[in-house]
C-alpha positions as a LaTeX table, in Angstrom:
\begin{tabular}{lrrr}
\hline
Residue & $x$ (\AA) & $y$ (\AA) & $z$ (\AA) \\
\hline
Unk1 & 80.48 & 100.18 & 117.02 \\
Unk2 & 82.46 & 99.91 & 120.25 \\
Unk3 & 80.65 & 99.81 & 123.60 \\
Unk4 & 82.74 & 101.28 & 126.44 \\
Unk5 & 81.45 & 100.71 & 129.97 \\
Unk6 & 83.24 & 101.93 & 133.08 \\
Unk7 & 82.18 & 101.93 & 136.74 \\
Unk8 & 83.75 & 103.24 & 139.94 \\
Unk9 & 83.21 & 103.34 & 143.67 \\
Unk10 & 83.49 & 106.55 & 145.64 \\
Unk11 & 86.51 & 106.69 & 147.90 \\
Unk12 & 85.44 & 105.67 & 151.40 \\
Unk13 & 87.39 & 108.50 & 153.03 \\
Unk14 & 84.59 & 110.88 & 151.99 \\
Unk15 & 81.32 & 111.26 & 153.87 \\
Unk16 & 78.09 & 110.21 & 152.17 \\
Unk17 & 77.31 & 113.85 & 151.45 \\
Unk18 & 80.76 & 114.41 & 149.92 \\
Unk19 & 80.44 & 111.25 & 147.82 \\
Unk20 & 77.13 & 112.51 & 146.45 \\
Unk21 & 78.67 & 115.90 & 145.63 \\
Unk22 & 81.63 & 114.27 & 143.85 \\
Unk23 & 79.29 & 112.03 & 141.85 \\
Unk24 & 77.22 & 115.06 & 140.81 \\
Unk25 & 80.38 & 116.94 & 139.79 \\
Unk26 & 81.53 & 113.99 & 137.69 \\
Unk27 & 78.09 & 113.74 & 136.05 \\
Unk28 & 78.13 & 117.44 & 135.26 \\
Unk29 & 81.54 & 117.12 & 133.60 \\
Unk30 & 80.63 & 113.96 & 131.65 \\
Unk31 & 77.42 & 115.65 & 130.49 \\
Unk32 & 79.51 & 118.62 & 129.28 \\
Unk33 & 81.76 & 116.20 & 127.43 \\
Unk34 & 78.71 & 114.62 & 125.77 \\
Unk35 & 77.47 & 118.07 & 124.67 \\
Unk36 & 80.92 & 118.86 & 123.27 \\
Unk37 & 80.10 & 116.67 & 120.29 \\
Unk38 & 83.37 & 114.80 & 119.95 \\
Unk39 & 83.52 & 113.15 & 116.51 \\
Unk40 & 82.85 & 109.42 & 116.65 \\
Unk41 & 81.04 & 109.49 & 120.00 \\
Unk42 & 77.53 & 108.13 & 119.42 \\
Unk43 & 76.42 & 107.95 & 123.06 \\
Unk44 & 77.82 & 109.04 & 126.42 \\
Unk45 & 75.71 & 108.49 & 129.54 \\
Unk46 & 77.12 & 108.92 & 133.06 \\
Unk47 & 74.82 & 107.48 & 135.73 \\
Unk48 & 74.76 & 108.26 & 139.45 \\
Unk49 & 71.35 & 106.70 & 140.13 \\
Unk50 & 72.44 & 103.07 & 140.28 \\
Unk51 & 70.28 & 100.58 & 142.15 \\
Unk52 & 71.30 & 99.45 & 145.67 \\
Unk53 & 72.21 & 95.97 & 144.39 \\
Unk54 & 74.99 & 97.48 & 142.24 \\
Unk55 & 78.57 & 96.85 & 143.27 \\
Unk56 & 79.71 & 100.30 & 142.08 \\
Unk57 & 78.46 & 103.82 & 142.87 \\
Unk58 & 78.67 & 105.45 & 139.42 \\
Unk59 & 78.87 & 104.20 & 135.83 \\
Unk60 & 79.63 & 105.42 & 132.33 \\
Unk61 & 77.81 & 103.79 & 129.42 \\
Unk62 & 79.11 & 104.96 & 126.06 \\
Unk63 & 79.18 & 104.01 & 122.40 \\
Unk64 & 81.79 & 104.88 & 119.78 \\
Unk65 & 81.75 & 104.53 & 116.01 \\
Unk66 & 85.01 & 102.57 & 116.06 \\
Unk67 & 88.22 & 102.00 & 118.01 \\
Unk68 & 89.79 & 105.17 & 116.55 \\
Unk69 & 86.93 & 107.23 & 118.00 \\
Unk70 & 87.45 & 105.61 & 121.42 \\
Unk71 & 91.17 & 106.45 & 121.29 \\
Unk72 & 90.40 & 110.06 & 120.29 \\
Unk73 & 87.96 & 110.35 & 123.20 \\
Unk74 & 90.54 & 109.06 & 125.66 \\
Unk75 & 92.96 & 111.87 & 124.70 \\
Unk76 & 90.35 & 114.66 & 124.45 \\
Unk77 & 91.23 & 117.57 & 126.82 \\
Unk78 & 87.88 & 117.45 & 128.67 \\
Unk79 & 88.25 & 113.70 & 129.15 \\
Unk80 & 91.77 & 114.22 & 130.52 \\
Unk81 & 90.27 & 116.64 & 133.09 \\
Unk82 & 87.80 & 113.93 & 134.02 \\
Unk83 & 90.58 & 111.39 & 134.51 \\
Unk84 & 92.04 & 113.66 & 137.20 \\
Unk85 & 88.64 & 114.22 & 138.87 \\
Unk86 & 87.82 & 110.52 & 138.88 \\
Unk87 & 91.22 & 109.62 & 140.33 \\
Unk88 & 90.78 & 112.18 & 143.13 \\
Unk89 & 87.33 & 111.05 & 144.26 \\
Unk90 & 86.79 & 107.50 & 143.01 \\
Unk91 & 88.48 & 104.10 & 143.20 \\
Unk92 & 88.05 & 100.48 & 142.14 \\
Unk93 & 87.55 & 101.33 & 138.46 \\
Unk94 & 86.36 & 98.54 & 136.20 \\
Unk95 & 86.19 & 98.81 & 132.42 \\
Unk96 & 84.71 & 96.66 & 129.67 \\
Unk97 & 84.99 & 97.38 & 125.94 \\
Unk98 & 83.42 & 95.22 & 123.24 \\
Unk99 & 82.23 & 95.30 & 119.66 \\
Unk100 & 78.49 & 95.79 & 119.46 \\
\hline
\end{tabular}
């Protein structure tokens, strides 16, 4: 299994209210992606309720059957939509992948 963890900060040019709205939009889209049932995706959890001590505003915690499933996810049309959304509203992306 491959664990894929990604976290972002909201762009500072947006107000707090706008940042919250963008985070909720991203969560809605990631939740739709999770419901899509992409083969090889075992878990997909997008979190906007991070604790104040966190150094990022939102995070994705996901699990894939293998590296081929992770690659398929990255090219899935709904994921590609999300790439555009995340780039428009978020910055300072960090990513960690590892074998679990």
